[in-house]
Short mmCIF file of C-alpha atoms in Angstrom, two decimals:
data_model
loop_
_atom_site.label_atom_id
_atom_site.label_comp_id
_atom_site.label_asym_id
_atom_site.label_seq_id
_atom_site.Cartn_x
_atom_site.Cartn_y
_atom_site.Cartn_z
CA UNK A 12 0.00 0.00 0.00
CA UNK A 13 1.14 3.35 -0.95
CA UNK A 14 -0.36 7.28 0.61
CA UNK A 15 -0.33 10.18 -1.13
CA UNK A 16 -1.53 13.39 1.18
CA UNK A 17 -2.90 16.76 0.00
CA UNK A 18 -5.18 19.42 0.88
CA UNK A 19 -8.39 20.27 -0.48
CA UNK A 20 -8.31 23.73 -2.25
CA UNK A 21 -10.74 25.90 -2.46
CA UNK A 22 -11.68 25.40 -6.50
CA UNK A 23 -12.06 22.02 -5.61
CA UNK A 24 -15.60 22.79 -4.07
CA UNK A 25 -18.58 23.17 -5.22
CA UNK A 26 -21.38 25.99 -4.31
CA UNK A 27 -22.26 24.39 -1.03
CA UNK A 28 -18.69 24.25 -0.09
CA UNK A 29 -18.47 20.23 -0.55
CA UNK A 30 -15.63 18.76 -2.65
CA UNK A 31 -17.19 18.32 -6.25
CA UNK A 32 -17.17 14.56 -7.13
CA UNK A 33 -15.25 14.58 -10.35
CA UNK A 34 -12.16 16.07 -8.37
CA UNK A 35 -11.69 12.31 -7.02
CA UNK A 36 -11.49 11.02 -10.14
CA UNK A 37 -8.46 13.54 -10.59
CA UNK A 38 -6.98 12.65 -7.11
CA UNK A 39 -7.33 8.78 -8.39
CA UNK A 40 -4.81 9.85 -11.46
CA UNK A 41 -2.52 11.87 -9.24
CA UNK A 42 -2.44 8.73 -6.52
CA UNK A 43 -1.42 6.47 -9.39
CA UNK A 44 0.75 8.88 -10.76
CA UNK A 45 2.87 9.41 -7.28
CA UNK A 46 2.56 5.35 -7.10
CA UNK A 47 4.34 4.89 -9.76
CA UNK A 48 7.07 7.37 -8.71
CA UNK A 49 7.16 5.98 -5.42
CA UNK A 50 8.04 2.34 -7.45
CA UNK A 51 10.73 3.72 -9.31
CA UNK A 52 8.97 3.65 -12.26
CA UNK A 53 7.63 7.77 -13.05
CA UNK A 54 5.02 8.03 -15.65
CA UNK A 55 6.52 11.40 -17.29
CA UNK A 56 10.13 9.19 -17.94
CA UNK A 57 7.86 6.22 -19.17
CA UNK A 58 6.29 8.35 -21.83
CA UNK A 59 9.35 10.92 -22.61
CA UNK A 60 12.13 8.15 -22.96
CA UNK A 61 9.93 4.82 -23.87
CA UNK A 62 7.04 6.09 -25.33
CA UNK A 63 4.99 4.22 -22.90
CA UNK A 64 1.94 4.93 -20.97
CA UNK A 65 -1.09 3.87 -18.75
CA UNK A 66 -4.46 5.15 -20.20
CA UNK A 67 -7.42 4.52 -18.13
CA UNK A 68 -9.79 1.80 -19.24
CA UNK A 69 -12.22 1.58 -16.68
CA UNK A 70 -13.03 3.63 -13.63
CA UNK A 71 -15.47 3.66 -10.59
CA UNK A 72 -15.75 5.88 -7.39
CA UNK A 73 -18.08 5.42 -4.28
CA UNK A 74 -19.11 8.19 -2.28
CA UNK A 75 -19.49 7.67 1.88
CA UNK A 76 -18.72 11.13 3.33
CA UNK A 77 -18.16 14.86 2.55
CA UNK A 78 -15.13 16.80 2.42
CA UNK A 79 -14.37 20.45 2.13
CA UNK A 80 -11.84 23.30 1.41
CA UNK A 81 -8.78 23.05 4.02
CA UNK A 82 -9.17 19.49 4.69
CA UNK A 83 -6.25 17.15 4.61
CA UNK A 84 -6.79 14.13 2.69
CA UNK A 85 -4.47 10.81 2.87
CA UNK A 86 -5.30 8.60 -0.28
CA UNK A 87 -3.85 5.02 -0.01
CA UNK A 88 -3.15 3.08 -2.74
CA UNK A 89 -2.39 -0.71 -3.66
CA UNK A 90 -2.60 -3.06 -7.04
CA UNK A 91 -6.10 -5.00 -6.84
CA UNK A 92 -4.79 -7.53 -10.30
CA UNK A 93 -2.52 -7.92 -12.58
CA UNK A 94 -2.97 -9.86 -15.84
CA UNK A 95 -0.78 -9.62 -19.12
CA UNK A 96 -1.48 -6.40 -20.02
CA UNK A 97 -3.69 -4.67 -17.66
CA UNK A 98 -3.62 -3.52 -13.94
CA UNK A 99 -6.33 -2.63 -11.29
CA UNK A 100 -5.42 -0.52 -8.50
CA UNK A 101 -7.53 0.59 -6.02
CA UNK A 102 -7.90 4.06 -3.98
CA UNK A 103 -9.21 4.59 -0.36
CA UNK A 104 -9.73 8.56 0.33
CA UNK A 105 -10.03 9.59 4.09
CA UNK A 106 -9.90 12.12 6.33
CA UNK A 107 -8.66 11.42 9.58
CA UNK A 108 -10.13 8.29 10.37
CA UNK A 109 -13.09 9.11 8.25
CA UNK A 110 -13.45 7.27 4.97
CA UNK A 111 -14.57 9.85 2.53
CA UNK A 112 -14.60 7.55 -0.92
CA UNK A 113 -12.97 4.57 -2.32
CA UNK A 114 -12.70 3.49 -6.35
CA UNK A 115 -10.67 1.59 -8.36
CA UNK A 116 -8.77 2.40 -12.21
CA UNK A 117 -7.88 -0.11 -14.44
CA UNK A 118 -5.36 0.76 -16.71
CA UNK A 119 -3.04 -0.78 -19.94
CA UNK A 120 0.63 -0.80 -20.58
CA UNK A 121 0.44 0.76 -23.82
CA UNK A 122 3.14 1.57 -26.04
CA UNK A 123 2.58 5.04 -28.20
CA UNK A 124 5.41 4.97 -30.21
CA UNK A 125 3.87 4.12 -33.36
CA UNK A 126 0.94 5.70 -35.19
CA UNK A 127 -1.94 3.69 -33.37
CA UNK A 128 -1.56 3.28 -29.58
CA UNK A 129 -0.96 -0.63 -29.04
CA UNK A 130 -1.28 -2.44 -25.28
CA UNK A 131 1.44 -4.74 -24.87
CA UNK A 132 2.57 -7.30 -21.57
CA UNK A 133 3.21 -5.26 -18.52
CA UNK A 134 6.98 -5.68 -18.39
CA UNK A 135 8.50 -8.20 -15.53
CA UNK A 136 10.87 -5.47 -13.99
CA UNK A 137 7.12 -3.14 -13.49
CA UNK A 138 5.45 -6.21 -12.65
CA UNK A 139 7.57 -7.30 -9.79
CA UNK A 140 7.27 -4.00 -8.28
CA UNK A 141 3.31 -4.21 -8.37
CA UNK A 142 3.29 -7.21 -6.87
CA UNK A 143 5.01 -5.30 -4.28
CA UNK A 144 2.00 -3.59 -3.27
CA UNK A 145 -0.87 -5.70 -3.68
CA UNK A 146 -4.10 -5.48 -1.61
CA UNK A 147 -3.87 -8.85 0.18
#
């Protein structure tokens, strides 16, 4: 399992002051994003040096408690499955120990170097460190 901790800014509400929903979809992407830091493995050098990258396929968020401007939110992270090409990971939002949300992204290795983006085998150097962090 892997946290990544930031604070809700004030855009990120909506009219009544609550967080507006799509903003954990964007929190999902940054969690995965810092993940994949954390594992050695930063998206930015996949794509600039390999051509490689992690599109989302499939996404889902669940809702269980407000949260507003100035709070401090810890997100933790950890791979759900791993098959050949594709990876789940999963996303627990909270506040304290309030859970605010949970959701999951599944996402392809994907290689863009050539005119029509292609999925290909996760690579066994990436998939070791997944397996790292799996949700047991």
């Amino acid at each position: 399992m892997m946290e990544f901790t930031f604070t809700v800014n004030w855009g990120d509400t909506d009219a009544a002051g609550i967080v507006y929903y799509p903003n954990y979809y964007k929190w999902m992407d940054n969690a995965t994003h810092h993940f994949f830091n954390k594992i050695g493995h930063s998206c930015v050098d996949l794509f600039d040096k390999q051509r490689v990258g992690i599109p989302l396929l499939e996404t889902h968020c669940g809702f269980f408690s407000p949260s507003f401007f100035g709070n401090e939110i810890v997100v933790t992270s950890g791979i759900e499955e791993i098959r050949n090409k594709v990876f789940r990971i999963r996303h627990t939002f909270q506040r304290g120990e309030t859970k605010l949300a949970e959701g999951y992204q599944v996402h392809a290795w994907t290689d863009f170097s050539k005119d029509f983006p292609k999925a290909f085998p996760i690579p066994d150097e990436v998939r070791r460190a997944l397996h790292e962090h799996m949700i047991e």
